[in-house]
PDB file of C-alpha atoms in Angstrom:
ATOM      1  CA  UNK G   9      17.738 -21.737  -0.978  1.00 39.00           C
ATOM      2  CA  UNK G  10      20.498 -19.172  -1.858  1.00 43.00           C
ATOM      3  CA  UNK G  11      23.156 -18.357   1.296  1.00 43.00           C
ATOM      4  CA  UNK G  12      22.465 -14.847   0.484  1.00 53.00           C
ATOM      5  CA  UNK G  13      18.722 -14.824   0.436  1.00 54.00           C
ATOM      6  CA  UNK G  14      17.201 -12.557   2.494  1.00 49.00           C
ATOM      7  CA  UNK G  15      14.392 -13.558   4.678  1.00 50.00           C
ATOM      8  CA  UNK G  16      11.622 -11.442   5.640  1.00 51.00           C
ATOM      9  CA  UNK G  17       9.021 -10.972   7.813  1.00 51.00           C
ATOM     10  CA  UNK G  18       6.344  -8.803   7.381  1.00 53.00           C
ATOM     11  CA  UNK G  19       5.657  -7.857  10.897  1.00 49.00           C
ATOM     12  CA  UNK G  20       8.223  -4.577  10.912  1.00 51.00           C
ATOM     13  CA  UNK G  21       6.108  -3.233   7.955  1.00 51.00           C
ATOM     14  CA  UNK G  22       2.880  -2.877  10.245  1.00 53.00           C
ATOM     15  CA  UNK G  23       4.026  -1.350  13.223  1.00 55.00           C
ATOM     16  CA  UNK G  24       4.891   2.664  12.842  1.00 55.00           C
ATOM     17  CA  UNK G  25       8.877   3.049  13.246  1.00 52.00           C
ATOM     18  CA  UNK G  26       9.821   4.651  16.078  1.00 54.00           C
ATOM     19  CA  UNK G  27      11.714   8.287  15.520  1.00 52.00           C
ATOM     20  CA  UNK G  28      11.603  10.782  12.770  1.00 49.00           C
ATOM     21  CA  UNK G  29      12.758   8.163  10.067  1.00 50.00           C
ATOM     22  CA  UNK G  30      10.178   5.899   9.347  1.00 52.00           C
ATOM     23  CA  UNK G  31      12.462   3.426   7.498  1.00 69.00           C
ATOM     24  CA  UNK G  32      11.284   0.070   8.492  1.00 69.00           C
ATOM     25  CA  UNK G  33      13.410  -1.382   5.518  1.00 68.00           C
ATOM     26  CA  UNK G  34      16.506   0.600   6.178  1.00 72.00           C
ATOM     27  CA  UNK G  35      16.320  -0.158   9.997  1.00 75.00           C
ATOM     28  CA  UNK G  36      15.906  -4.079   9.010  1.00 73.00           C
ATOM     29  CA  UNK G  37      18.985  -4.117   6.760  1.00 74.00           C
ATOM     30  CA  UNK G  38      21.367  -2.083   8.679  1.00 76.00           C
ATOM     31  CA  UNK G  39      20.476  -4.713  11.517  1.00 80.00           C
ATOM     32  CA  UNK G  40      22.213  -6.898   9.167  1.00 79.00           C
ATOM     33  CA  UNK G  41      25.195  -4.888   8.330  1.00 85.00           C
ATOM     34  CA  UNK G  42      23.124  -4.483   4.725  1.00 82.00           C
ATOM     35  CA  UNK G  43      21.606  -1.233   3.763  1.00 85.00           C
ATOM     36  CA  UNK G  44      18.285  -0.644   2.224  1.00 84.00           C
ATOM     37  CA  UNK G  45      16.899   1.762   0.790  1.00 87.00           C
ATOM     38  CA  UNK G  46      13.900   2.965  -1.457  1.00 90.00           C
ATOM     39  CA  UNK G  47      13.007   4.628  -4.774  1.00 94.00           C
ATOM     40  CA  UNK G  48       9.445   6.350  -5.005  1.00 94.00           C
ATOM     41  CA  UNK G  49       8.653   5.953  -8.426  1.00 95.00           C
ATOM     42  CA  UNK G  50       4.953   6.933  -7.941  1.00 96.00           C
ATOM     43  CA  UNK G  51       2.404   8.688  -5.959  1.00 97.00           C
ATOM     44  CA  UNK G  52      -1.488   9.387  -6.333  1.00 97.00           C
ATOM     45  CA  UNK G  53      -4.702   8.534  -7.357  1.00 97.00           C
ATOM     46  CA  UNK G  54      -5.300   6.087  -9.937  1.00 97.00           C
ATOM     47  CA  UNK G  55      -7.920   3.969 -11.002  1.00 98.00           C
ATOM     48  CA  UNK G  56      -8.196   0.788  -9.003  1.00 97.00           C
ATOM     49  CA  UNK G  57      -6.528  -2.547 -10.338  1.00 97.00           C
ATOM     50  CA  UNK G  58      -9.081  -5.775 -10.325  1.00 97.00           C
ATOM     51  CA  UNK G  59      -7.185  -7.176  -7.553  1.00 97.00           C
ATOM     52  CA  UNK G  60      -6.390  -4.167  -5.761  1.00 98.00           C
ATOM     53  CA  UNK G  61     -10.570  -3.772  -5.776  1.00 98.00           C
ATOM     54  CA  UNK G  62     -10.672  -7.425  -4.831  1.00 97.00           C
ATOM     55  CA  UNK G  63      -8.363  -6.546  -1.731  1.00 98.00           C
ATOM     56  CA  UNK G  64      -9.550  -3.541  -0.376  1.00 98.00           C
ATOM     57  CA  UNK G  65     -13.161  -4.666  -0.969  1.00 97.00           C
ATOM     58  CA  UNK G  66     -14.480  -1.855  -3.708  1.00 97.00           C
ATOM     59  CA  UNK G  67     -15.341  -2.230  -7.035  1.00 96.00           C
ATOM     60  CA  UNK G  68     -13.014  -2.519  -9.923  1.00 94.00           C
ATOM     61  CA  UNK G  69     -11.607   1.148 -11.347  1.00 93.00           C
ATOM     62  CA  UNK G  70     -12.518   2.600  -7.910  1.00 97.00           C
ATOM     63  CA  UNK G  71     -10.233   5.584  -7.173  1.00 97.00           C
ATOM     64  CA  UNK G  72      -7.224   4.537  -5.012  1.00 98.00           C
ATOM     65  CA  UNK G  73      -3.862   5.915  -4.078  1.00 98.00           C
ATOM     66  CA  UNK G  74      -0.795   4.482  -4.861  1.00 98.00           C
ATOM     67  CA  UNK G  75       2.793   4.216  -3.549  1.00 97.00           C
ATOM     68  CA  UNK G  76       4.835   2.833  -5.941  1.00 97.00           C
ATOM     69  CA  UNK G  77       8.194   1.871  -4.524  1.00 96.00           C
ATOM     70  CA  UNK G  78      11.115  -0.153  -5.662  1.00 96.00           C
ATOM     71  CA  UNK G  79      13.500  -1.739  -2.962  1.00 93.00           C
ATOM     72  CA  UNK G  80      17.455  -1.953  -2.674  1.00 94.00           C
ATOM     73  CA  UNK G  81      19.321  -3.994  -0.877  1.00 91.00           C
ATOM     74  CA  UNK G  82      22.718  -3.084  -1.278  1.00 91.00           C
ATOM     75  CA  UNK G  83      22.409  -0.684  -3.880  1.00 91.00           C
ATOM     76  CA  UNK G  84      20.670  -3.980  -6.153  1.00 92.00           C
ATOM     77  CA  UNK G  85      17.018  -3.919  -6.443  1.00 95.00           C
ATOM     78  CA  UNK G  86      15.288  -6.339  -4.335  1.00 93.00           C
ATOM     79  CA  UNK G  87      11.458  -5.701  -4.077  1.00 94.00           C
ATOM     80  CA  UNK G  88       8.721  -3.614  -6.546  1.00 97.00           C
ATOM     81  CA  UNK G  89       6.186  -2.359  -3.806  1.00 96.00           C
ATOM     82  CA  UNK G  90       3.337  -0.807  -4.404  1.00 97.00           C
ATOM     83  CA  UNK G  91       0.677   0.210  -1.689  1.00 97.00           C
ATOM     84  CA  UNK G  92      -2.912   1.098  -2.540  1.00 98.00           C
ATOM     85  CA  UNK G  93      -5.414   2.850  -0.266  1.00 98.00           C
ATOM     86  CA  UNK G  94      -9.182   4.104  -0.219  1.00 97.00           C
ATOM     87  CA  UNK G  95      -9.156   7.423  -1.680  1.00 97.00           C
ATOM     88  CA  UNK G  96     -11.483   8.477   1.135  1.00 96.00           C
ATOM     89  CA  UNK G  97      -8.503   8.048   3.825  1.00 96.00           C
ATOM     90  CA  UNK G  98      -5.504   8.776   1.817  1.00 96.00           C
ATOM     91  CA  UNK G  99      -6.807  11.331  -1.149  1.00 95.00           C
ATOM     92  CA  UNK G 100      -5.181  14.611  -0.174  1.00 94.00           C
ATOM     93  CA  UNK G 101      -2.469  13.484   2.020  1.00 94.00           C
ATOM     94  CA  UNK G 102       1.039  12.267   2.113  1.00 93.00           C
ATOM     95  CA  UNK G 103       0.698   8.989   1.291  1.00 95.00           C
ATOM     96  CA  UNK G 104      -0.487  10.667  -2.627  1.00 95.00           C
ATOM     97  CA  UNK G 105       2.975  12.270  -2.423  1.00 94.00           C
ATOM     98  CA  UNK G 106       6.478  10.845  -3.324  1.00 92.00           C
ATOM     99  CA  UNK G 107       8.217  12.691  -0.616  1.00 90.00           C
ATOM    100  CA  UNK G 108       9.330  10.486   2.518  1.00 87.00           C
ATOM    101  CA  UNK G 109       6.509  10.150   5.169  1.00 88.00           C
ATOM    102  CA  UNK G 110       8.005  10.758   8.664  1.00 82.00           C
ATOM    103  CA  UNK G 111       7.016   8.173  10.989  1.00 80.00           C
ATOM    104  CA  UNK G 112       6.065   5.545   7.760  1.00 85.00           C
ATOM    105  CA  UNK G 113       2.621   5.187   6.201  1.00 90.00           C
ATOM    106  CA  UNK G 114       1.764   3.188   9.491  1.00 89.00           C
ATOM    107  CA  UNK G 115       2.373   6.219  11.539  1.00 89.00           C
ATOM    108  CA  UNK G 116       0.756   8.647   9.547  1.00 92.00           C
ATOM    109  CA  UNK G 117      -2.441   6.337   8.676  1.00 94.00           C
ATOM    110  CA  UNK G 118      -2.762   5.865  12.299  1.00 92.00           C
ATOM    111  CA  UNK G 119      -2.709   9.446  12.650  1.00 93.00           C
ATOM    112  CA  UNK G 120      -5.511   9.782  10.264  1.00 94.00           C
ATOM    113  CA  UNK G 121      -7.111   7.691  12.601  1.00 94.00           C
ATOM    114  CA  UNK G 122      -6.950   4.280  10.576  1.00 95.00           C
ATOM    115  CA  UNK G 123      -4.825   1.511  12.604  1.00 93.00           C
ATOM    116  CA  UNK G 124      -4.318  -1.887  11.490  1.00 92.00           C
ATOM    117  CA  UNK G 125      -5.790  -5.114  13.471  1.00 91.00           C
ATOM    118  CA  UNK G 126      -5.542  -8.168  11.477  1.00 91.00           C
ATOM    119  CA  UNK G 127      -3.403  -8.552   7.999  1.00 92.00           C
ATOM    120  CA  UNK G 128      -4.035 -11.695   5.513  1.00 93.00           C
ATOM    121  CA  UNK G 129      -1.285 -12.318   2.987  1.00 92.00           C
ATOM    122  CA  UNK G 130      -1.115 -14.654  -0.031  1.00 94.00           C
ATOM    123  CA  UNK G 131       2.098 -15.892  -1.399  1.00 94.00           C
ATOM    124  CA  UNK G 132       2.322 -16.592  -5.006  1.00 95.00           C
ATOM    125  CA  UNK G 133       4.988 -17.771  -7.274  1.00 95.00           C
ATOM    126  CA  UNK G 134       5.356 -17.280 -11.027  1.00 95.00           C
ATOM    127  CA  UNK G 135       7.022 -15.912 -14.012  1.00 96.00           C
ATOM    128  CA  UNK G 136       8.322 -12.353 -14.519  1.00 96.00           C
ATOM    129  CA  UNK G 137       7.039  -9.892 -17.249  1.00 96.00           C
ATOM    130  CA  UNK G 138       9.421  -7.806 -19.088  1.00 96.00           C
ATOM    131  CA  UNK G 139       8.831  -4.903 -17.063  1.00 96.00           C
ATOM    132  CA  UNK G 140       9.398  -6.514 -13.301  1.00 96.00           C
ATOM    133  CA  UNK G 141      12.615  -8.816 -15.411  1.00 96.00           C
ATOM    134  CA  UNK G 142      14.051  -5.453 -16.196  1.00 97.00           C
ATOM    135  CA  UNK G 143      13.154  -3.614 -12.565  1.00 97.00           C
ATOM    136  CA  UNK G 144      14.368  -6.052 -10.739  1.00 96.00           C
ATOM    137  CA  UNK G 145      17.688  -7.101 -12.677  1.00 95.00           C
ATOM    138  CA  UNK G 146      17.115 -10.463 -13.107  1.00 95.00           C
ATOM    139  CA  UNK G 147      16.766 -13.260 -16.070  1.00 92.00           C
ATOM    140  CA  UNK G 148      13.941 -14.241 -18.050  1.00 87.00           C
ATOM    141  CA  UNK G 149      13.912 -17.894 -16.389  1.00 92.00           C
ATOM    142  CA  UNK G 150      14.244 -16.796 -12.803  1.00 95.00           C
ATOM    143  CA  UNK G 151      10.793 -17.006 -11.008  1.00 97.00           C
ATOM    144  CA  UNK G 152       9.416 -14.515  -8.557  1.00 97.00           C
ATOM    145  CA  UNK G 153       7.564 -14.746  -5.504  1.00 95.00           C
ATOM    146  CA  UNK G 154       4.227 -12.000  -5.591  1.00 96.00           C
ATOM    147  CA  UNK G 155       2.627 -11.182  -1.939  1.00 95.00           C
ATOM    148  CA  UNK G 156      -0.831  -9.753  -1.628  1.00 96.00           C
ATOM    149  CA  UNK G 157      -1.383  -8.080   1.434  1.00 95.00           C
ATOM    150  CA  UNK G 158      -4.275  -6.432   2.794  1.00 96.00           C
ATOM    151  CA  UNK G 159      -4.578  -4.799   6.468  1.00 95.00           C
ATOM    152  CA  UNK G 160      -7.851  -4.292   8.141  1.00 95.00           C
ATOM    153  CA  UNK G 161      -8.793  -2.201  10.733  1.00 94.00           C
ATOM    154  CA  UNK G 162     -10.959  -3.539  14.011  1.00 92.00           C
ATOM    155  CA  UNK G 163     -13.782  -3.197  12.146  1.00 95.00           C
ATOM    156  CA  UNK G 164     -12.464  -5.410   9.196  1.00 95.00           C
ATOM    157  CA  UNK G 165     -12.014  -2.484   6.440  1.00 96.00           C
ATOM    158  CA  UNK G 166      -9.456  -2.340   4.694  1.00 97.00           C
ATOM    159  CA  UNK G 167      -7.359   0.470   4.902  1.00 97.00           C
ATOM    160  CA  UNK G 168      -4.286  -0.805   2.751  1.00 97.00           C
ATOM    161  CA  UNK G 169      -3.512  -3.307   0.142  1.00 98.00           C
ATOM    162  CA  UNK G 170       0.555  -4.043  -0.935  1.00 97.00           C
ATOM    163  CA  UNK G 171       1.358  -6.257  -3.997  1.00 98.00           C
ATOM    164  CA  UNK G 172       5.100  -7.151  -3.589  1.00 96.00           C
ATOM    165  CA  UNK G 173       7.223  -8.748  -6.651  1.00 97.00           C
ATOM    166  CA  UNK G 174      10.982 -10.289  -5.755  1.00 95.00           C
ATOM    167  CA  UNK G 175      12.881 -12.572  -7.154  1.00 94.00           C
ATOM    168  CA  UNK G 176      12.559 -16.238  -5.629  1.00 92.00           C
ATOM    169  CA  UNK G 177      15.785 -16.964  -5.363  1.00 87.00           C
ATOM    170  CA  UNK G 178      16.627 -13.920  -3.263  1.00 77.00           C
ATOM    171  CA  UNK G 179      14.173 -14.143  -0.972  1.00 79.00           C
ATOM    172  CA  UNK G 180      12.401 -16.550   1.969  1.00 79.00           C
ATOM    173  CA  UNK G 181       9.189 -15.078   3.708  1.00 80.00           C
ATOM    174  CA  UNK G 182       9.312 -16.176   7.374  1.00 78.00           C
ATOM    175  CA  UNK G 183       6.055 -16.727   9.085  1.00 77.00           C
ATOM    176  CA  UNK G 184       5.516 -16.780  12.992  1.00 76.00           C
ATOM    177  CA  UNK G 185       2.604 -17.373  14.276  1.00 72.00           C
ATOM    178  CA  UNK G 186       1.815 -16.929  18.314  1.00 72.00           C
ATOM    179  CA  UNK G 187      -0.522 -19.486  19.547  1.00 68.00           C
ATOM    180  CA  UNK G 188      -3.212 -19.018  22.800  1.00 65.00           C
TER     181      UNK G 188
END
């Protein structure tokens, strides 16, 4: 692994930030004298991708909403994020938007009345397409590392699916796992 890969956890992503901000990214790299930041690229409904449907347990072109994001680290892309959600809890509010959401998605889904419980992620590794190559800044040999997420409420719906895309060698995923 790279000295200057960054490793991540996902746990800051599914708590709501505390204060007006609700820049889990930009709170996690200023911790490390870094700064992050985001570019909304997209907001709104669209019709559901097979393995967004697979995720959030509907069927295949489903309406969704979409946050498509892409993260910097240093002013170098680091991260293509995009979040899906049900279009009955996010349709008509400001997750469909591209404006900043104060508090975080977290926050304001919680507000909607929708709060995480349990997440499942998959890690997957493979080769770029043109498009992510050209996003991301990197080569046409270097591999990158896709997460599926999905977050469930308490009653095991899902109220949001994330596919992440970085680069491999950028990037560790740390996992911690509290037993008993």
């Amino acid at each position: 692994m790279a000295s200057d890969a960054w490793i991540s956890s996902s746990l800051p992503y599914l708590r709501p930030v505390e204060g007006d901000q609700g820049d889990a990214w930009g709170e996690e790299a200023a911790a490390r004298g870094r700064r992050g930041t985001q570019r909304i690229v997209r907001a709104g409904e669209v019709s559901a991708p097979a393995v967004v449907a697979r995720l959030l347990g509907i069927e295949d072109g489903d309406t969704v909403v979409v946050r498509r994001r892409i993260m910097y680290l240093d002013e170098e892309p680091c991260e293509l994020t995009d979040s899906y959600y049900p279009a009955p809890i996010a349709a008509g509010t400001c997750l469909a938007d591209t404006a900043k959401i104060r508090g975080g998605a977290v926050a304001l889904l919680a507000e909607l009345g929708h709060v995480g419980r349990r997440v499942r992620e998959d890690v997957t590794a493979r080769m770029p397409d043109a498009q992510e190559r050209e996003l991301l800044r990197i080569g046409p040999e270097e591999p990158v590392m896709r997460l599926e997420r999905v977050v469930l409420d308490g009653a095991d719906r899902a109220i949001q699916a994330d596919l992440i895309t970085m680069p491999a060698r950028r990037r560790r995923l740390r996992y911690e796992i509290r037993m008993g």
